[in-house]
GROMACS .gro file of N, CA, C and O in nm:
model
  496
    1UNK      N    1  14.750  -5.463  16.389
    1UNK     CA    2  14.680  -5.574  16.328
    1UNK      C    3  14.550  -5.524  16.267
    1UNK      O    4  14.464  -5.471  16.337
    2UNK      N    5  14.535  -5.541  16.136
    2UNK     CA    6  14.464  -5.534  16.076
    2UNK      C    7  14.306  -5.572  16.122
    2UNK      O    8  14.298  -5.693  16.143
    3UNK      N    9  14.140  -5.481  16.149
    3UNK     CA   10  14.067  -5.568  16.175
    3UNK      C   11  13.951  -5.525  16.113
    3UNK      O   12  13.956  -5.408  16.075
    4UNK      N   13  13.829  -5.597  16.088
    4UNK     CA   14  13.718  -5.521  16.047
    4UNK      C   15  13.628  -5.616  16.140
    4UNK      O   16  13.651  -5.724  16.193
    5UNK      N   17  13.494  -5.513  16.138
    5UNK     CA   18  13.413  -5.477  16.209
    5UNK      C   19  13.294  -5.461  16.206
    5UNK      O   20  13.256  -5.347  16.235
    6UNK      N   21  13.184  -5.568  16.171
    6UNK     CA   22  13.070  -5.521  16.065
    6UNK      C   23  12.935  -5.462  16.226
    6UNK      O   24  12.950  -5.475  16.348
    7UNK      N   25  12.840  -5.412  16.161
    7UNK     CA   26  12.717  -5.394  16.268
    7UNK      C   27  12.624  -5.386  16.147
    7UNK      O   28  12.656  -5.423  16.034
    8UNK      N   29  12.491  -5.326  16.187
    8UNK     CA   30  12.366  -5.277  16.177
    8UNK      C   31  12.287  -5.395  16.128
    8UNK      O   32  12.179  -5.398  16.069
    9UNK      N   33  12.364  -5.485  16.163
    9UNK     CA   34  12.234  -5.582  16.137
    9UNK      C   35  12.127  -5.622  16.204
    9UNK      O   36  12.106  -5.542  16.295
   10UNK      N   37  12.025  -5.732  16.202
   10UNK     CA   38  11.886  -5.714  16.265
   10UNK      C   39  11.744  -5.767  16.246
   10UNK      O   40  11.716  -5.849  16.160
   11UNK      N   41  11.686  -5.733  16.303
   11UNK     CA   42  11.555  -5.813  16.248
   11UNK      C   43  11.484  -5.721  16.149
   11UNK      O   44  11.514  -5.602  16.157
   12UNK      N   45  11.435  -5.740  16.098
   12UNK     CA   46  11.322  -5.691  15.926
   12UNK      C   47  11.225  -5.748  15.901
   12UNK      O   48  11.229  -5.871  15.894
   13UNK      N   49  11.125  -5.689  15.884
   13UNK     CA   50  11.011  -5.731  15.802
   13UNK      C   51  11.059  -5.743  15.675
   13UNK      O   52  11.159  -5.687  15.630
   14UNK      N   53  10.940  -5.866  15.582
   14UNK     CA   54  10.986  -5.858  15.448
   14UNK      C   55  10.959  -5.745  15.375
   14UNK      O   56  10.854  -5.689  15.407
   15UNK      N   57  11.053  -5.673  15.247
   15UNK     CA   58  11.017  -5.538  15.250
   15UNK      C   59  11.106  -5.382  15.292
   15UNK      O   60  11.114  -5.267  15.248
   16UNK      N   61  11.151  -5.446  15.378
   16UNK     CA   62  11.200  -5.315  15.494
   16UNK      C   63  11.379  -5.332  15.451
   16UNK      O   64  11.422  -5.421  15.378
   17UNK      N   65  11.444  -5.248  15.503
   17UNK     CA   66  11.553  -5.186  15.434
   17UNK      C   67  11.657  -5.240  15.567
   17UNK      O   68  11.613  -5.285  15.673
   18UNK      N   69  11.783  -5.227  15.537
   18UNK     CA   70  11.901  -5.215  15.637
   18UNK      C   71  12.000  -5.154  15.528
   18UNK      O   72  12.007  -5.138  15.407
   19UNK      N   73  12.089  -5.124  15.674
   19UNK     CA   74  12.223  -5.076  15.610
   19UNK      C   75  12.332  -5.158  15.685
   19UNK      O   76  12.288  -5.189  15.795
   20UNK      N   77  12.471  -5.207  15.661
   20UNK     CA   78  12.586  -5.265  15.724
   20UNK      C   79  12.641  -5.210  15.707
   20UNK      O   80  12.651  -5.191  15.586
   21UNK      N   81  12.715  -5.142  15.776
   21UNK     CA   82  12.836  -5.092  15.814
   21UNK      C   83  12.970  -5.153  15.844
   21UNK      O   84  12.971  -5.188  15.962
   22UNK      N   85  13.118  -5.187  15.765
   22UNK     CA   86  13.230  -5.259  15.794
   22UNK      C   87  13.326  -5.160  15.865
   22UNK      O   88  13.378  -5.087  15.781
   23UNK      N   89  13.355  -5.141  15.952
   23UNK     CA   90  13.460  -5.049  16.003
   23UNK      C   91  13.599  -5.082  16.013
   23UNK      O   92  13.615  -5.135  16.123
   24UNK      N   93  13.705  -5.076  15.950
   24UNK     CA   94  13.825  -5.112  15.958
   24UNK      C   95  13.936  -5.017  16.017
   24UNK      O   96  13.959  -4.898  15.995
   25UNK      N   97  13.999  -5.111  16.100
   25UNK     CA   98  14.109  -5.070  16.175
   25UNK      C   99  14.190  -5.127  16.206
   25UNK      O  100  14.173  -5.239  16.255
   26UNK      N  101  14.330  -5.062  16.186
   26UNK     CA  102  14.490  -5.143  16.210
   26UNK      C  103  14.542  -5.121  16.038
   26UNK      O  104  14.650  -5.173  16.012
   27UNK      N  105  14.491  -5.069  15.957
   27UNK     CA  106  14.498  -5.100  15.813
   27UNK      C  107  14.383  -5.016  15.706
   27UNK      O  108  14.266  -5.054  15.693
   28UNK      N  109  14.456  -4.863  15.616
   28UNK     CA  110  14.451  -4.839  15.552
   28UNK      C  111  14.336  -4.944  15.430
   28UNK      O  112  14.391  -5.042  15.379
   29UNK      N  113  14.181  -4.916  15.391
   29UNK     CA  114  14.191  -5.037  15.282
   29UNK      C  115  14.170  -4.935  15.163
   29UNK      O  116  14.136  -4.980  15.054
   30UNK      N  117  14.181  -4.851  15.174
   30UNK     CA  118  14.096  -4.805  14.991
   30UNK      C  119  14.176  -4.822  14.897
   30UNK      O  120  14.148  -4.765  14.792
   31UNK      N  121  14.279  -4.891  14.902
   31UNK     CA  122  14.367  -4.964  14.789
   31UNK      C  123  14.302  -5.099  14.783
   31UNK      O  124  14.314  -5.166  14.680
   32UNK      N  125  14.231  -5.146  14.892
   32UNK     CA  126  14.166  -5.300  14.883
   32UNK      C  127  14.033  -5.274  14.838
   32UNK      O  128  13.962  -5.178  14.868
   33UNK      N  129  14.001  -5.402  14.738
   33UNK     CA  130  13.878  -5.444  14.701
   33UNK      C  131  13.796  -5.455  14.780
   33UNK      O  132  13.811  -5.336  14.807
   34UNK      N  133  13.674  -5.503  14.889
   34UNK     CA  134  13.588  -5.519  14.982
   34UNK      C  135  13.485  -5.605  14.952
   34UNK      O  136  13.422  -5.572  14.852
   35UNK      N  137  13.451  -5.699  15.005
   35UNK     CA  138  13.344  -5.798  14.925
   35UNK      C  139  13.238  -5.784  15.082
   35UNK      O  140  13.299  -5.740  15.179
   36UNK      N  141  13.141  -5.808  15.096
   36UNK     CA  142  13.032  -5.894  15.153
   36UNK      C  143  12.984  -6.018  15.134
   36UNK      O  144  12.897  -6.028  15.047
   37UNK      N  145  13.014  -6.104  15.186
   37UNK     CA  146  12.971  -6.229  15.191
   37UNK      C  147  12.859  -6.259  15.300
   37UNK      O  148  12.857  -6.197  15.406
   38UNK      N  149  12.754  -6.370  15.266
   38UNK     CA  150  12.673  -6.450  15.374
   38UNK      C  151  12.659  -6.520  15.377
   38UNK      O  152  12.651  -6.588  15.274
   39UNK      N  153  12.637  -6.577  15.518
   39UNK     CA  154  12.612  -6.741  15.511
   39UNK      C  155  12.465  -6.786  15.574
   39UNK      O  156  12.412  -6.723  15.665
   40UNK      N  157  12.424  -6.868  15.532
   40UNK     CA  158  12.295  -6.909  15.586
   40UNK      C  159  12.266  -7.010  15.619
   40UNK      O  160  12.274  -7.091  15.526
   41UNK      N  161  12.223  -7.066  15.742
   41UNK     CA  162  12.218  -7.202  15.813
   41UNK      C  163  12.183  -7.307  15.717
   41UNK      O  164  12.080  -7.328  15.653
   42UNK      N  165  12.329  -7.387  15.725
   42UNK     CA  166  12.309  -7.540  15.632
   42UNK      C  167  12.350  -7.499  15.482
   42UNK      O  168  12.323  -7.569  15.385
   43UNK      N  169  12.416  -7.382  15.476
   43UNK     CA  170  12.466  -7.321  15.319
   43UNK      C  171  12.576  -7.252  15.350
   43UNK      O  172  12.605  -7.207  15.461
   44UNK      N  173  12.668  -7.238  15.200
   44UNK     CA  174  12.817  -7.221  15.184
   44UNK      C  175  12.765  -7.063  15.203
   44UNK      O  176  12.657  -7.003  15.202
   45UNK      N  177  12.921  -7.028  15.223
   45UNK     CA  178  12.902  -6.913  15.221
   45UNK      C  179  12.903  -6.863  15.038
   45UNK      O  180  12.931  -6.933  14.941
   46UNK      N  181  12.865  -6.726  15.044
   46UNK     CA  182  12.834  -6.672  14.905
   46UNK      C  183  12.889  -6.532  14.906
   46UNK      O  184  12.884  -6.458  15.005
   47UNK      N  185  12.949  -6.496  14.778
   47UNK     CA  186  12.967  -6.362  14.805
   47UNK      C  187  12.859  -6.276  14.740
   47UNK      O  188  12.807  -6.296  14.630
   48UNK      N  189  12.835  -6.178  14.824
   48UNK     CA  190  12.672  -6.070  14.771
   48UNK      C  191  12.730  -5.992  14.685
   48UNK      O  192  12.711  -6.003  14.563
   49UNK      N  193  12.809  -5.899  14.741
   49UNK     CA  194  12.904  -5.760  14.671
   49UNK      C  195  12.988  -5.722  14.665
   49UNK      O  196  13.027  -5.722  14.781
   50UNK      N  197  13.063  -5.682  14.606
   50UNK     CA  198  13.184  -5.643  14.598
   50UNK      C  199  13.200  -5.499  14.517
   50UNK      O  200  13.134  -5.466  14.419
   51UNK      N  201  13.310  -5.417  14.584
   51UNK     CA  202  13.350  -5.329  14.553
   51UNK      C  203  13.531  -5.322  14.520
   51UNK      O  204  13.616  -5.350  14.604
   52UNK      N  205  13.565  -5.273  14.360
   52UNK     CA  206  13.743  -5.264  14.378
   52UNK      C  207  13.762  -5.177  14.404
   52UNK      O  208  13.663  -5.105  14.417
   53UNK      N  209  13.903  -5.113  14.435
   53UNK     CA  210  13.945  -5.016  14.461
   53UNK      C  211  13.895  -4.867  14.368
   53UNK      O  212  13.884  -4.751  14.409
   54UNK      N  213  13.875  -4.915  14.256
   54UNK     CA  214  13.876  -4.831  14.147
   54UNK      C  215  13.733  -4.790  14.136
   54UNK      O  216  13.698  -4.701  14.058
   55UNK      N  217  13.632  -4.869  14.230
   55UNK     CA  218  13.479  -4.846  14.196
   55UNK      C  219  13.383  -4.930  14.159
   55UNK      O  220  13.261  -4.919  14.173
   56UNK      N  221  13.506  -5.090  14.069
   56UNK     CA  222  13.405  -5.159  14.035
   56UNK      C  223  13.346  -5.248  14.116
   56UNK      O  224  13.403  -5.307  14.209
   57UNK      N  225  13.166  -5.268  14.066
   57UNK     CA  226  13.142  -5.314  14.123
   57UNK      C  227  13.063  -5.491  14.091
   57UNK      O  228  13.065  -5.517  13.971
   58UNK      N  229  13.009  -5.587  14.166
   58UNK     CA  230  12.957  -5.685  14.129
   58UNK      C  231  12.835  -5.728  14.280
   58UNK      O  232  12.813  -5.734  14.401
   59UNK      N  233  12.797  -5.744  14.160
   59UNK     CA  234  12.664  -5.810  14.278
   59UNK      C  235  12.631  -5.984  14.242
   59UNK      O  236  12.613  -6.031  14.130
   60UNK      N  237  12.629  -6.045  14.345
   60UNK     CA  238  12.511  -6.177  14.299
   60UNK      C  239  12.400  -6.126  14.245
   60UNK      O  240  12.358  -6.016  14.280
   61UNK      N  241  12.328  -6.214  14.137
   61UNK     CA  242  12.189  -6.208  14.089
   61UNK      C  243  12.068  -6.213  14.219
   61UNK      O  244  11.982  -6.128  14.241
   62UNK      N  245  12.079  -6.272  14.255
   62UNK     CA  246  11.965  -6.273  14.367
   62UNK      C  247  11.932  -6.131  14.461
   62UNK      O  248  11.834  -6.113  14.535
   63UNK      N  249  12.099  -5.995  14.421
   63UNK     CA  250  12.033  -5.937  14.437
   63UNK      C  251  12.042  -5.801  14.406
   63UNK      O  252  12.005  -5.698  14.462
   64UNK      N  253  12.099  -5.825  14.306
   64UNK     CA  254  12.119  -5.697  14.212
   64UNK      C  255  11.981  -5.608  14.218
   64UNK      O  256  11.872  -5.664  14.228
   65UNK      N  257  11.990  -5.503  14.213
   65UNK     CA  258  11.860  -5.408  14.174
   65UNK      C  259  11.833  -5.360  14.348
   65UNK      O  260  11.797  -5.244  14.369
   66UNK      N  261  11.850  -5.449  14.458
   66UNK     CA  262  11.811  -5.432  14.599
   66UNK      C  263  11.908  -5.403  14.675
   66UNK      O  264  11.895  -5.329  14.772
   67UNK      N  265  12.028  -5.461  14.637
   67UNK     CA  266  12.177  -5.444  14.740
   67UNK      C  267  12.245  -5.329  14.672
   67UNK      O  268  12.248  -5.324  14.550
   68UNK      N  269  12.314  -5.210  14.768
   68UNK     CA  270  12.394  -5.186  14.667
   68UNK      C  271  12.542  -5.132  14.783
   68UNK      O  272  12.527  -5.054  14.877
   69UNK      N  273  12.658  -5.189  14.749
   69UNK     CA  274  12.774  -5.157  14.852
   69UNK      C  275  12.865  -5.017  14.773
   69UNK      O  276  12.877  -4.986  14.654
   70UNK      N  277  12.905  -4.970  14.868
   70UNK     CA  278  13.015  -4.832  14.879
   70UNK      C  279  13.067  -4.843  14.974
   70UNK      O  280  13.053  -4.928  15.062
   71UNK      N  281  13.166  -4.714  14.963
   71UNK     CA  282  13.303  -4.748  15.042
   71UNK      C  283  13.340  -4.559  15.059
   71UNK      O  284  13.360  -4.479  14.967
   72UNK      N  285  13.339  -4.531  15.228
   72UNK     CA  286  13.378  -4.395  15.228
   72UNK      C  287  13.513  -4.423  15.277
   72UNK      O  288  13.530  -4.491  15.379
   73UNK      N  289  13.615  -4.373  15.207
   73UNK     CA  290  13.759  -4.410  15.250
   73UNK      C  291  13.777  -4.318  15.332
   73UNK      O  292  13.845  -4.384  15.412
   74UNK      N  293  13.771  -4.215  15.379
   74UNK     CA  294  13.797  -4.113  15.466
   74UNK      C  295  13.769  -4.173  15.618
   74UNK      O  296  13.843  -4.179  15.716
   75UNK      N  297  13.631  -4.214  15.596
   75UNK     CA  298  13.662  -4.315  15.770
   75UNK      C  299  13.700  -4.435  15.760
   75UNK      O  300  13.709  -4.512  15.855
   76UNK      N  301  13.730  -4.468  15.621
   76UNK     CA  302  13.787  -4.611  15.632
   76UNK      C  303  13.646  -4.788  15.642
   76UNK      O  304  13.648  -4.906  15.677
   77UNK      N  305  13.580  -4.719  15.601
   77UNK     CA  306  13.423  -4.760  15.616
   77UNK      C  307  13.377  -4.815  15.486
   77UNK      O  308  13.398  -4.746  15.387
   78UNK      N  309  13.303  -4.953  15.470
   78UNK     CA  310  13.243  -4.991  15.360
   78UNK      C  311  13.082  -5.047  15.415
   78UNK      O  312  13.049  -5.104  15.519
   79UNK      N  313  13.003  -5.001  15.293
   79UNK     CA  314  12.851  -4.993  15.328
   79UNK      C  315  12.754  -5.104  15.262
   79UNK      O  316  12.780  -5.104  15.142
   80UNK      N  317  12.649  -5.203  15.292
   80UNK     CA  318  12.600  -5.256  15.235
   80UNK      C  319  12.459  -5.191  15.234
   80UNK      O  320  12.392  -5.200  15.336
   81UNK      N  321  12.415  -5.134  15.137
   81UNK     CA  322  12.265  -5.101  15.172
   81UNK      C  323  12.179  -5.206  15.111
   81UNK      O  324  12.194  -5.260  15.002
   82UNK      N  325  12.075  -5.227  15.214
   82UNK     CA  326  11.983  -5.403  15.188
   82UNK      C  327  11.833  -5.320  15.155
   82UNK      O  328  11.783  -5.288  15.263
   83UNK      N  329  11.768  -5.287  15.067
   83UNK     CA  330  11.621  -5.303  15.035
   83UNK      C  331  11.539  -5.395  14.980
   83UNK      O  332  11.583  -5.503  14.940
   84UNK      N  333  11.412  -5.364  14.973
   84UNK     CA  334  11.329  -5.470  14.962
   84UNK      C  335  11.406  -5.618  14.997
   84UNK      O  336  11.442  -5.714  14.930
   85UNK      N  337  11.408  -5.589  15.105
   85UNK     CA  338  11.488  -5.781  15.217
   85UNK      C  339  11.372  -5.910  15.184
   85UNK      O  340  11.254  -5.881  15.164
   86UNK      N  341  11.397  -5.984  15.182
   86UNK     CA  342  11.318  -6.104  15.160
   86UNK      C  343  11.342  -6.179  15.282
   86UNK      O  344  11.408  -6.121  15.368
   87UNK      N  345  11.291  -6.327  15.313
   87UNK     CA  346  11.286  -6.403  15.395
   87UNK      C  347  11.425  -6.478  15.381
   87UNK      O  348  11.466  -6.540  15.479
   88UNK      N  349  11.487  -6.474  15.282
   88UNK     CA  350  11.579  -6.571  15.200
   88UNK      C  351  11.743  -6.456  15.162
   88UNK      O  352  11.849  -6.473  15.103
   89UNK      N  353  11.684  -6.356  15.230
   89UNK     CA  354  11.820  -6.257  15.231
   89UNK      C  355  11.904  -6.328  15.392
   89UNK      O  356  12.023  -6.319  15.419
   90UNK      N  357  11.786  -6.400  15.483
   90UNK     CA  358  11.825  -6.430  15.607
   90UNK      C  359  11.971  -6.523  15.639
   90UNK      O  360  12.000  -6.640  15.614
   91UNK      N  361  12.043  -6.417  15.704
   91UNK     CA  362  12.206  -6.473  15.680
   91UNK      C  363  12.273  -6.390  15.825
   91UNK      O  364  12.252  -6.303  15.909
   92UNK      N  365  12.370  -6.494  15.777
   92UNK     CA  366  12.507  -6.391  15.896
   92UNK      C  367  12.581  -6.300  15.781
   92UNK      O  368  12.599  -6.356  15.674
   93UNK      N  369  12.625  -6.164  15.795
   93UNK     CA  370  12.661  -6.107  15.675
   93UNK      C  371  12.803  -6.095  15.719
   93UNK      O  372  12.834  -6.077  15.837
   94UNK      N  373  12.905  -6.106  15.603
   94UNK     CA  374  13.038  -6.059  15.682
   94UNK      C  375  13.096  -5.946  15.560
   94UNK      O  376  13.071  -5.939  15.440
   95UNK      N  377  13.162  -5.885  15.624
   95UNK     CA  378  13.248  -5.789  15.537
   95UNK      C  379  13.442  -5.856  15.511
   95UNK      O  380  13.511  -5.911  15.596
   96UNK      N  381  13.472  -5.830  15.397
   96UNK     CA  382  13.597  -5.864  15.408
   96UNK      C  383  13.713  -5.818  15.282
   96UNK      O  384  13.684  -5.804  15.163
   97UNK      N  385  13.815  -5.805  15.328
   97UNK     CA  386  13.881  -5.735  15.179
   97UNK      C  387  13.975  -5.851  15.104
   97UNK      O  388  13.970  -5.970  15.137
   98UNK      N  389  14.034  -5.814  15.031
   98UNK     CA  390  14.114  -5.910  14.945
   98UNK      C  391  14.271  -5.912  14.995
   98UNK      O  392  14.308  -5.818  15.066
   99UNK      N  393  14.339  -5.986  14.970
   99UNK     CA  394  14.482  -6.013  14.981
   99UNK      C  395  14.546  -5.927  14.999
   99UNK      O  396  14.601  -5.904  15.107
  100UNK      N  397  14.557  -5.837  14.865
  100UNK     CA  398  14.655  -5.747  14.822
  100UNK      C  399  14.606  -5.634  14.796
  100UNK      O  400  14.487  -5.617  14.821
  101UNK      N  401  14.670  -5.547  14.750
  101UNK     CA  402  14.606  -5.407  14.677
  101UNK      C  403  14.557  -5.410  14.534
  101UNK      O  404  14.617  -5.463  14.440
  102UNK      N  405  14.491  -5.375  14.530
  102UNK     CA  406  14.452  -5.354  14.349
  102UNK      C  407  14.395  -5.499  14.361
  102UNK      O  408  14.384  -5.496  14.239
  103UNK      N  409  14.363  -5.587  14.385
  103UNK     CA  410  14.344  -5.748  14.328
  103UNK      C  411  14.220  -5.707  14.364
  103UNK      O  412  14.182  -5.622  14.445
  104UNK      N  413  14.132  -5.821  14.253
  104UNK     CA  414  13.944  -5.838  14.309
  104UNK      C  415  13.929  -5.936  14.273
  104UNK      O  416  13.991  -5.984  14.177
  105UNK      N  417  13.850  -5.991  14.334
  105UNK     CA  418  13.798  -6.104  14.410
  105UNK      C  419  13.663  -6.204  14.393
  105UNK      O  420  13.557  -6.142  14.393
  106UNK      N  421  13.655  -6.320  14.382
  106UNK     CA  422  13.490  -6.353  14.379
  106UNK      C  423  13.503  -6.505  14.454
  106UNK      O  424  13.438  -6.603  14.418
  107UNK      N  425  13.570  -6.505  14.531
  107UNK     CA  426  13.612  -6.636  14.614
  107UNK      C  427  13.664  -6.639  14.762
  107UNK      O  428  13.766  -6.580  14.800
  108UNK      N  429  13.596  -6.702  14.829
  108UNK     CA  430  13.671  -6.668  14.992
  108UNK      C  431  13.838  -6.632  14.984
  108UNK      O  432  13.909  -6.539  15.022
  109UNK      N  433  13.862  -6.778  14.903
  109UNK     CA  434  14.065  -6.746  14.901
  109UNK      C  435  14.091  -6.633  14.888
  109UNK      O  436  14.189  -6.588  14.948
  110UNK      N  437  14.003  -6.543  14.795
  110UNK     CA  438  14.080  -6.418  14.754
  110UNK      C  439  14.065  -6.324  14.855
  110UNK      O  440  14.138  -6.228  14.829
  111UNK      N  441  14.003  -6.308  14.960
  111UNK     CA  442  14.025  -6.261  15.069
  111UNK      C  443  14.066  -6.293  15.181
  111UNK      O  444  14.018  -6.396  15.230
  112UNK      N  445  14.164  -6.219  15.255
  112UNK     CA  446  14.256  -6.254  15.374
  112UNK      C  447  14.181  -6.176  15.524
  112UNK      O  448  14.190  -6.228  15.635
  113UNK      N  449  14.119  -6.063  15.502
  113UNK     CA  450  14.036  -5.989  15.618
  113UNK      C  451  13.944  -6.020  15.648
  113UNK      O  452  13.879  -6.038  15.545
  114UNK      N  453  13.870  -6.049  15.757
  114UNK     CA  454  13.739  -6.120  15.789
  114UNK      C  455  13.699  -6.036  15.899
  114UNK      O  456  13.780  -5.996  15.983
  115UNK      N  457  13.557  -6.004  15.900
  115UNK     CA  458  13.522  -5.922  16.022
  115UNK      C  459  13.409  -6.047  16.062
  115UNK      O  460  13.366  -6.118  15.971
  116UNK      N  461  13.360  -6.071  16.219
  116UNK     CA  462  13.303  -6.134  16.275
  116UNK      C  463  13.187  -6.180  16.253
  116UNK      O  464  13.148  -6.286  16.302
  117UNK      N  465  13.096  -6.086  16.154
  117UNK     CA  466  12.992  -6.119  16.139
  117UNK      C  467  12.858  -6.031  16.168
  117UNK      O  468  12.867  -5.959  16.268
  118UNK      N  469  12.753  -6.028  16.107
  118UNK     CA  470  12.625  -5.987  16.181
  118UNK      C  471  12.487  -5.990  16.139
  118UNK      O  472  12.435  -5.910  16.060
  119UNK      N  473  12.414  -6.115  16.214
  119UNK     CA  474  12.340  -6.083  16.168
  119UNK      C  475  12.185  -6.015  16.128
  119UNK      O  476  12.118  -5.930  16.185
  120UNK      N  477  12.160  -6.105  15.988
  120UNK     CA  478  12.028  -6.038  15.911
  120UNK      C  479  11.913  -6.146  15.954
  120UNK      O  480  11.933  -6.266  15.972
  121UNK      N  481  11.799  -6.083  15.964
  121UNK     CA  482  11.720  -6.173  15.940
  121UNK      C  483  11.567  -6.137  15.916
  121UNK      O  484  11.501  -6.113  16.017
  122UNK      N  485  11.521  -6.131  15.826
  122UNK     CA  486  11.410  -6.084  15.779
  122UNK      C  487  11.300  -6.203  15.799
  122UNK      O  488  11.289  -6.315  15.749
  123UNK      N  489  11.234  -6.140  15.880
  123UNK     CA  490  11.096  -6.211  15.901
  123UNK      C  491  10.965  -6.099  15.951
  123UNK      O  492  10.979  -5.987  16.000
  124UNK      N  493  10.799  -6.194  15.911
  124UNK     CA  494  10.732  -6.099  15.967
  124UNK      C  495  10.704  -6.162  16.136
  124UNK      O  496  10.641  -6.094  16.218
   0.00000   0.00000   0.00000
């Protein structure tokens, strides 16, 4: 059974950096797309980033230039790196892949993998 696995999330000053880590296991993904999504108390969830199989990538505006996700397929691992964090980056972050192979994504439906969660929260 397919599972993922997110960590390194945490508390932050505004300013200060993180990294997330998705670890997947039961299931091969570097044929799958990988998105990051968050949710934030009393708000939908959103997707932050996404990575396809092929490299491409997409960010939300809010945080293009600060987020940026990769994917080392060798451990099977996809990365969110978070700089300059704001008060308003403050979320549960999840990692998750898409349906199928080759398909990408900008909508919960389009993903079927869900890892538990972890979170962010930037404050001073």
């Amino acid at each position: 059974q397919a599972q993922l696995a997110e960590s390194g999330g945490g508390l932050v000053q505004p300013g200060g950096s993180l990294r997330l880590s998705c670890a997947a296991s039961g299931r091969t993904f570097s044929n799958y797309a990988m998105g990051w999504f968050r949710q934030a108390p009393g708000k939908e969830r959103e997707l932050v980033a996404a990575l396809s199989s092929g490299g491409t990538t997409y960010y939300a505006d809010s945080v293009k230039g600060r987020f940026t996700i990769s994917r080392d397929n060798a451990k099977n691992t996809v990365y969110l790196q978070m700089n300059s964090l704001k008060p308003e980056d403050t979320a549960v972050y999840y990692c998750a892949a898409v349906n199928r192979p080759y398909q990408f994504g900008y909508r919960e439906n389009d993903y079927s993998y869900w890892g538990q969660g972890t979170q962010v929260t930037v404050s001073s």
